[in-house]
Amino acid sequence: MLSKKISLKQVEEYLRNNPDFFLNNPDILNSMKFPLSSNKECNETNNQVISFKDWLINNLKDKQKSIIENAKHNYFTQKKVHDAVISIIFKGKKDLFEFINNELPSFFDLAIINVITSKEDVSKEYGLIYASEEKINKVYNNNESLIMDAADESLGFYDEMNLKIYSNAIFSLKKEIFNSQSLLVFASKDRQFLTNRAFDLILFLSKIVQQRMKELQIGQ
């Protein structure tokens, strides 16, 4: 009598329908081979196989790494934003930009927080980033628009800082602030702004900064 060949799909269906199979047959695990990682993309480029024990250890490491990564990107907590807002609303013209440029970046563990303007005199007076209207217009969106993405090196916004910026959040300030298009930027040396983590908090903080600049009549 010929034995019927079992397909991979049948094996998969059986295991899915019997999730306690390995609990009842733990010895089988010791003779099986597992992929190097539970990450599908990693396995597509690496065909290495490992034991169940090593696979389990690797999975735990991956989960721990993910937890650490999430914590690392959790800079914009509500409390930090609240504390920053309290400081911002009491700052004068000079103090406001000194606080934004020098203190706020370390507070949120960022490389740069600053305003980009095409007004060279205002840029020099307050220590802002100067860029041509043409370059600003390539990024500027509607008033109070926030985008979070990889930094565009071709724009050269951060060239004079001698920092390798990987990602940034860019808020389009109302034109009335400087009587021209201008940007409030949050720049990071890592991938922090490649996701929408803390989008609402960054947007809220940006609007507070904008409102304070409006009250102080910056650029007028």
PDB file of C-alpha atoms in Angstrom:
ATOM      1  CA  MET A   1       0.000   0.000   0.000  1.00  0.00           C
ATOM      2  CA  LEU A   2       1.407   3.366  -1.033  1.00  0.00           C
ATOM      3  CA  SER A   3       1.563   6.022   1.631  1.00  0.00           C
ATOM      4  CA  LYS A   4      -0.071   9.302   0.766  1.00  0.00           C
ATOM      5  CA  LYS A   5       2.348  12.224   0.541  1.00  0.00           C
ATOM      6  CA  ILE A   6       1.563  15.019   2.986  1.00  0.00           C
ATOM      7  CA  SER A   7       1.887  18.548   1.636  1.00  0.00           C
ATOM      8  CA  LEU A   8       3.391  21.506   3.481  1.00  0.00           C
ATOM      9  CA  LYS A   9      -0.022  23.120   3.531  1.00  0.00           C
ATOM     10  CA  GLN A  10      -1.493  20.120   5.322  1.00  0.00           C
ATOM     11  CA  VAL A  11       1.274  20.222   7.917  1.00  0.00           C
ATOM     12  CA  GLU A  12       0.675  23.926   8.449  1.00  0.00           C
ATOM     13  CA  GLU A  13      -3.088  23.431   8.781  1.00  0.00           C
ATOM     14  CA  TYR A  14      -2.600  20.601  11.253  1.00  0.00           C
ATOM     15  CA  LEU A  15      -0.270  22.654  13.469  1.00  0.00           C
ATOM     16  CA  ARG A  16      -2.592  25.646  13.379  1.00  0.00           C
ATOM     17  CA  ASN A  17      -5.529  23.436  14.327  1.00  0.00           C
ATOM     18  CA  ASN A  18      -3.517  21.782  17.100  1.00  0.00           C
ATOM     19  CA  PRO A  19      -1.668  24.592  18.916  1.00  0.00           C
ATOM     20  CA  ASP A  20      -0.809  22.282  21.818  1.00  0.00           C
ATOM     21  CA  PHE A  21       1.003  19.783  19.573  1.00  0.00           C
ATOM     22  CA  PHE A  22       4.498  20.760  20.760  1.00  0.00           C
ATOM     23  CA  LEU A  23       3.331  20.868  24.370  1.00  0.00           C
ATOM     24  CA  ASN A  24       2.438  17.219  24.045  1.00  0.00           C
ATOM     25  CA  ASN A  25       5.544  16.398  21.990  1.00  0.00           C
ATOM     26  CA  PRO A  26       8.343  18.685  23.271  1.00  0.00           C
ATOM     27  CA  ASP A  27      11.168  16.328  22.247  1.00  0.00           C
ATOM     28  CA  ILE A  28      10.466  17.002  18.584  1.00  0.00           C
ATOM     29  CA  LEU A  29      11.610  20.601  18.995  1.00  0.00           C
ATOM     30  CA  ASN A  30      15.171  19.493  19.717  1.00  0.00           C
ATOM     31  CA  SER A  31      15.485  17.886  16.295  1.00  0.00           C
ATOM     32  CA  MET A  32      13.924  20.738  14.334  1.00  0.00           C
ATOM     33  CA  LYS A  33      15.592  23.672  12.603  1.00  0.00           C
ATOM     34  CA  PHE A  34      14.342  27.248  12.865  1.00  0.00           C
ATOM     35  CA  PRO A  35      15.049  30.466  10.928  1.00  0.00           C
ATOM     36  CA  LEU A  36      17.663  32.839  12.282  1.00  0.00           C
ATOM     37  CA  SER A  37      15.032  35.436  13.131  1.00  0.00           C
ATOM     38  CA  SER A  38      11.274  35.845  13.353  1.00  0.00           C
ATOM     39  CA  ASN A  39      11.739  38.875  11.102  1.00  0.00           C
ATOM     40  CA  LYS A  40      10.575  37.887   7.605  1.00  0.00           C
ATOM     41  CA  GLU A  41      12.758  40.469   5.835  1.00  0.00           C
ATOM     42  CA  CYS A  42      15.839  39.227   7.663  1.00  0.00           C
ATOM     43  CA  ASN A  43      15.150  35.624   6.669  1.00  0.00           C
ATOM     44  CA  GLU A  44      14.712  36.526   3.010  1.00  0.00           C
ATOM     45  CA  THR A  45      18.332  37.693   2.902  1.00  0.00           C
ATOM     46  CA  ASN A  46      19.751  35.105   5.302  1.00  0.00           C
ATOM     47  CA  ASN A  47      19.006  31.393   4.950  1.00  0.00           C
ATOM     48  CA  GLN A  48      20.829  30.379   8.127  1.00  0.00           C
ATOM     49  CA  VAL A  49      18.955  27.978  10.411  1.00  0.00           C
ATOM     50  CA  ILE A  50      19.376  27.498  14.159  1.00  0.00           C
ATOM     51  CA  SER A  51      18.095  25.326  16.985  1.00  0.00           C
ATOM     52  CA  PHE A  52      14.819  25.998  18.758  1.00  0.00           C
ATOM     53  CA  LYS A  53      16.686  27.174  21.868  1.00  0.00           C
ATOM     54  CA  ASP A  54      18.729  29.726  19.900  1.00  0.00           C
ATOM     55  CA  TRP A  55      15.634  30.805  17.981  1.00  0.00           C
ATOM     56  CA  LEU A  56      13.798  31.425  21.247  1.00  0.00           C
ATOM     57  CA  ILE A  57      16.714  33.447  22.631  1.00  0.00           C
ATOM     58  CA  ASN A  58      16.898  35.516  19.436  1.00  0.00           C
ATOM     59  CA  ASN A  59      13.174  36.218  19.595  1.00  0.00           C
ATOM     60  CA  LEU A  60      13.465  37.423  23.174  1.00  0.00           C
ATOM     61  CA  LYS A  61      16.364  39.675  22.169  1.00  0.00           C
ATOM     62  CA  ASP A  62      14.330  41.092  19.276  1.00  0.00           C
ATOM     63  CA  LYS A  63      11.417  41.851  21.587  1.00  0.00           C
ATOM     64  CA  GLN A  64      13.714  43.503  24.119  1.00  0.00           C
ATOM     65  CA  LYS A  65      15.295  45.573  21.351  1.00  0.00           C
ATOM     66  CA  SER A  66      11.842  46.655  20.196  1.00  0.00           C
ATOM     67  CA  ILE A  67      10.868  47.734  23.715  1.00  0.00           C
ATOM     68  CA  ILE A  68      14.081  49.756  24.076  1.00  0.00           C
ATOM     69  CA  GLU A  69      13.550  51.329  20.654  1.00  0.00           C
ATOM     70  CA  ASN A  70      10.016  52.384  21.544  1.00  0.00           C
ATOM     71  CA  ALA A  71      11.210  53.871  24.816  1.00  0.00           C
ATOM     72  CA  LYS A  72      13.991  55.707  23.004  1.00  0.00           C
ATOM     73  CA  HIS A  73      11.473  57.368  20.708  1.00  0.00           C
ATOM     74  CA  ASN A  74       9.127  58.282  23.525  1.00  0.00           C
ATOM     75  CA  TYR A  75      10.769  61.657  24.105  1.00  0.00           C
ATOM     76  CA  PHE A  76       7.661  63.689  23.483  1.00  0.00           C
ATOM     77  CA  THR A  77       5.761  62.665  26.568  1.00  0.00           C
ATOM     78  CA  GLN A  78       2.875  64.779  27.729  1.00  0.00           C
ATOM     79  CA  LYS A  79       4.762  65.892  30.829  1.00  0.00           C
ATOM     80  CA  LYS A  80       7.798  67.060  28.852  1.00  0.00           C
ATOM     81  CA  VAL A  81       5.632  68.973  26.404  1.00  0.00           C
ATOM     82  CA  HIS A  82       3.678  70.488  29.293  1.00  0.00           C
ATOM     83  CA  ASP A  83       6.905  71.643  30.993  1.00  0.00           C
ATOM     84  CA  ALA A  84       8.207  73.063  27.706  1.00  0.00           C
ATOM     85  CA  VAL A  85       4.972  74.971  27.108  1.00  0.00           C
ATOM     86  CA  ILE A  86       5.116  76.544  30.577  1.00  0.00           C
ATOM     87  CA  SER A  87       8.635  77.797  29.830  1.00  0.00           C
ATOM     88  CA  ILE A  88       7.773  79.066  26.338  1.00  0.00           C
ATOM     89  CA  ILE A  89       4.780  81.206  27.301  1.00  0.00           C
ATOM     90  CA  PHE A  90       6.899  83.253  29.724  1.00  0.00           C
ATOM     91  CA  LYS A  91       9.833  83.921  27.371  1.00  0.00           C
ATOM     92  CA  GLY A  92      10.625  87.283  25.784  1.00  0.00           C
ATOM     93  CA  LYS A  93      11.935  87.733  22.231  1.00  0.00           C
ATOM     94  CA  LYS A  94      15.598  86.953  22.838  1.00  0.00           C
ATOM     95  CA  ASP A  95      14.952  84.418  25.575  1.00  0.00           C
ATOM     96  CA  LEU A  96      12.416  82.549  23.463  1.00  0.00           C
ATOM     97  CA  PHE A  97      14.834  81.639  20.697  1.00  0.00           C
ATOM     98  CA  GLU A  98      17.717  80.971  23.071  1.00  0.00           C
ATOM     99  CA  PHE A  99      15.445  78.507  24.864  1.00  0.00           C
ATOM    100  CA  ILE A 100      14.185  76.887  21.651  1.00  0.00           C
ATOM    101  CA  ASN A 101      17.625  76.626  20.039  1.00  0.00           C
ATOM    102  CA  ASN A 102      19.820  75.778  23.025  1.00  0.00           C
ATOM    103  CA  GLU A 103      17.738  74.170  25.774  1.00  0.00           C
ATOM    104  CA  LEU A 104      14.789  72.506  24.078  1.00  0.00           C
ATOM    105  CA  PRO A 105      16.822  70.110  21.858  1.00  0.00           C
ATOM    106  CA  SER A 106      18.553  68.448  24.823  1.00  0.00           C
ATOM    107  CA  PHE A 107      15.254  68.415  26.707  1.00  0.00           C
ATOM    108  CA  PHE A 108      13.785  66.183  23.987  1.00  0.00           C
ATOM    109  CA  ASP A 109      17.107  64.514  23.113  1.00  0.00           C
ATOM    110  CA  LEU A 110      17.135  65.995  19.607  1.00  0.00           C
ATOM    111  CA  ALA A 111      19.964  67.423  17.540  1.00  0.00           C
ATOM    112  CA  ILE A 112      18.209  70.624  16.471  1.00  0.00           C
ATOM    113  CA  ILE A 113      15.054  72.617  17.170  1.00  0.00           C
ATOM    114  CA  ASN A 114      15.006  75.909  15.301  1.00  0.00           C
ATOM    115  CA  VAL A 115      13.195  78.143  12.840  1.00  0.00           C
ATOM    116  CA  ILE A 116      14.128  78.344   9.166  1.00  0.00           C
ATOM    117  CA  THR A 117      13.541  81.742   7.578  1.00  0.00           C
ATOM    118  CA  SER A 118      14.462  83.487   4.342  1.00  0.00           C
ATOM    119  CA  LYS A 119      14.940  86.788   6.179  1.00  0.00           C
ATOM    120  CA  GLU A 120      18.672  87.061   6.713  1.00  0.00           C
ATOM    121  CA  ASP A 121      18.498  89.968   9.184  1.00  0.00           C
ATOM    122  CA  VAL A 122      15.994  88.137  11.407  1.00  0.00           C
ATOM    123  CA  SER A 123      18.081  84.989  11.142  1.00  0.00           C
ATOM    124  CA  LYS A 124      21.186  86.786  12.414  1.00  0.00           C
ATOM    125  CA  GLU A 125      19.332  88.636  15.169  1.00  0.00           C
ATOM    126  CA  TYR A 126      17.744  85.558  16.720  1.00  0.00           C
ATOM    127  CA  GLY A 127      20.156  82.795  15.712  1.00  0.00           C
ATOM    128  CA  LEU A 128      17.761  81.151  13.271  1.00  0.00           C
ATOM    129  CA  ILE A 129      18.555  79.015  10.231  1.00  0.00           C
ATOM    130  CA  TYR A 130      18.713  80.982   6.994  1.00  0.00           C
ATOM    131  CA  ALA A 131      17.556  79.432   3.727  1.00  0.00           C
ATOM    132  CA  SER A 132      16.398  80.829   0.414  1.00  0.00           C
ATOM    133  CA  GLU A 133      12.691  81.244  -0.295  1.00  0.00           C
ATOM    134  CA  GLU A 134      13.056  78.742  -3.122  1.00  0.00           C
ATOM    135  CA  LYS A 135      14.282  75.995  -0.783  1.00  0.00           C
ATOM    136  CA  ILE A 136      11.711  76.779   1.900  1.00  0.00           C
ATOM    137  CA  ASN A 137       8.917  76.680  -0.679  1.00  0.00           C
ATOM    138  CA  LYS A 138       9.888  73.120  -1.582  1.00  0.00           C
ATOM    139  CA  VAL A 139       8.906  72.027   1.918  1.00  0.00           C
ATOM    140  CA  TYR A 140       6.354  74.606   2.996  1.00  0.00           C
ATOM    141  CA  ASN A 141       2.799  73.352   3.034  1.00  0.00           C
ATOM    142  CA  ASN A 142      -0.394  75.032   4.137  1.00  0.00           C
ATOM    143  CA  ASN A 143      -0.357  77.048   7.345  1.00  0.00           C
ATOM    144  CA  GLU A 144       0.144  74.884  10.445  1.00  0.00           C
ATOM    145  CA  SER A 145       0.926  71.742   8.473  1.00  0.00           C
ATOM    146  CA  LEU A 146       3.257  69.200  10.101  1.00  0.00           C
ATOM    147  CA  ILE A 147       5.234  66.595   8.176  1.00  0.00           C
ATOM    148  CA  MET A 148       7.518  63.930   9.634  1.00  0.00           C
ATOM    149  CA  ASP A 149       9.971  62.324   7.252  1.00  0.00           C
ATOM    150  CA  ALA A 150      13.593  61.593   6.375  1.00  0.00           C
ATOM    151  CA  ALA A 151      15.734  64.719   6.128  1.00  0.00           C
ATOM    152  CA  ASP A 152      16.288  65.981   2.580  1.00  0.00           C
ATOM    153  CA  GLU A 153      20.026  66.652   2.330  1.00  0.00           C
ATOM    154  CA  SER A 154      19.626  68.444  -1.001  1.00  0.00           C
ATOM    155  CA  LEU A 155      17.926  71.358   0.786  1.00  0.00           C
ATOM    156  CA  GLY A 156      20.998  71.975   2.940  1.00  0.00           C
ATOM    157  CA  PHE A 157      19.017  73.210   5.944  1.00  0.00           C
ATOM    158  CA  TYR A 158      21.445  71.687   8.442  1.00  0.00           C
ATOM    159  CA  ASP A 159      24.737  71.980   6.556  1.00  0.00           C
ATOM    160  CA  GLU A 160      26.227  74.678   8.788  1.00  0.00           C
ATOM    161  CA  MET A 161      25.585  72.631  11.945  1.00  0.00           C
ATOM    162  CA  ASN A 162      28.017  69.903  10.854  1.00  0.00           C
ATOM    163  CA  LEU A 163      25.531  67.291  12.026  1.00  0.00           C
ATOM    164  CA  LYS A 164      24.285  64.238  10.189  1.00  0.00           C
ATOM    165  CA  ILE A 165      20.507  64.606  10.406  1.00  0.00           C
ATOM    166  CA  TYR A 166      18.560  61.459   9.573  1.00  0.00           C
ATOM    167  CA  SER A 167      14.942  62.523  10.088  1.00  0.00           C
ATOM    168  CA  ASN A 168      12.967  65.646  10.909  1.00  0.00           C
ATOM    169  CA  ALA A 169       9.546  67.033  11.756  1.00  0.00           C
ATOM    170  CA  ILE A 170       8.726  70.253   9.888  1.00  0.00           C
ATOM    171  CA  PHE A 171       5.932  72.624  10.891  1.00  0.00           C
ATOM    172  CA  SER A 172       4.836  75.316   8.422  1.00  0.00           C
ATOM    173  CA  LEU A 173       4.439  78.532  10.386  1.00  0.00           C
ATOM    174  CA  LYS A 174       1.755  81.041   9.464  1.00  0.00           C
ATOM    175  CA  LYS A 175       3.065  83.560   6.944  1.00  0.00           C
ATOM    176  CA  GLU A 176       2.124  86.435   9.238  1.00  0.00           C
ATOM    177  CA  ILE A 177       4.850  85.453  11.743  1.00  0.00           C
ATOM    178  CA  PHE A 178       7.726  86.599   9.501  1.00  0.00           C
ATOM    179  CA  ASN A 179       5.645  88.061   6.674  1.00  0.00           C
ATOM    180  CA  SER A 180       6.969  85.189   4.587  1.00  0.00           C
ATOM    181  CA  GLN A 181       6.986  81.423   4.523  1.00  0.00           C
ATOM    182  CA  SER A 182       9.004  79.936   7.386  1.00  0.00           C
ATOM    183  CA  LEU A 183       9.451  76.583   9.099  1.00  0.00           C
ATOM    184  CA  LEU A 184       9.806  75.289  12.643  1.00  0.00           C
ATOM    185  CA  VAL A 185      12.015  72.187  12.527  1.00  0.00           C
ATOM    186  CA  PHE A 186      12.715  69.331  14.937  1.00  0.00           C
ATOM    187  CA  ALA A 187      15.736  67.370  13.689  1.00  0.00           C
ATOM    188  CA  SER A 188      17.074  64.028  14.866  1.00  0.00           C
ATOM    189  CA  LYS A 189      20.226  62.032  14.146  1.00  0.00           C
ATOM    190  CA  ASP A 190      18.191  58.812  14.127  1.00  0.00           C
ATOM    191  CA  ARG A 191      14.948  57.451  12.625  1.00  0.00           C
ATOM    192  CA  GLN A 192      12.683  59.083  15.194  1.00  0.00           C
ATOM    193  CA  PHE A 193      10.539  61.026  12.731  1.00  0.00           C
ATOM    194  CA  LEU A 194      10.090  58.250  10.172  1.00  0.00           C
ATOM    195  CA  THR A 195       6.919  57.239  12.007  1.00  0.00           C
ATOM    196  CA  ASN A 196       4.023  59.289  13.325  1.00  0.00           C
ATOM    197  CA  ARG A 197       4.949  58.707  16.955  1.00  0.00           C
ATOM    198  CA  ALA A 198       3.928  61.691  19.092  1.00  0.00           C
ATOM    199  CA  PHE A 199       2.567  63.533  16.031  1.00  0.00           C
ATOM    200  CA  ASP A 200      -0.198  65.269  17.996  1.00  0.00           C
ATOM    201  CA  LEU A 201       2.163  66.374  20.763  1.00  0.00           C
ATOM    202  CA  ILE A 202       4.690  67.835  18.313  1.00  0.00           C
ATOM    203  CA  LEU A 203       1.887  69.615  16.464  1.00  0.00           C
ATOM    204  CA  PHE A 204       0.576  71.037  19.736  1.00  0.00           C
ATOM    205  CA  LEU A 205       4.037  72.217  20.817  1.00  0.00           C
ATOM    206  CA  SER A 206       4.608  73.806  17.400  1.00  0.00           C
ATOM    207  CA  LYS A 207       1.380  75.779  17.656  1.00  0.00           C
ATOM    208  CA  ILE A 208       2.348  77.024  21.121  1.00  0.00           C
ATOM    209  CA  VAL A 209       5.712  78.247  19.792  1.00  0.00           C
ATOM    210  CA  GLN A 210       3.947  79.909  16.870  1.00  0.00           C
ATOM    211  CA  GLN A 211       1.433  81.632  19.140  1.00  0.00           C
ATOM    212  CA  ARG A 212       4.192  82.973  21.392  1.00  0.00           C
ATOM    213  CA  MET A 213       6.092  84.344  18.384  1.00  0.00           C
ATOM    214  CA  LYS A 214       2.902  86.014  17.208  1.00  0.00           C
ATOM    215  CA  GLU A 215       2.353  87.615  20.625  1.00  0.00           C
ATOM    216  CA  LEU A 216       5.933  88.908  20.653  1.00  0.00           C
ATOM    217  CA  GLN A 217       5.555  90.212  17.080  1.00  0.00           C
ATOM    218  CA  ILE A 218       8.667  88.414  15.910  1.00  0.00           C
ATOM    219  CA  GLY A 219       9.839  89.615  12.503  1.00  0.00           C
ATOM    220  CA  GLN A 220       7.743  92.780  12.583  1.00  0.00           C
TER     221      GLN A 220
END
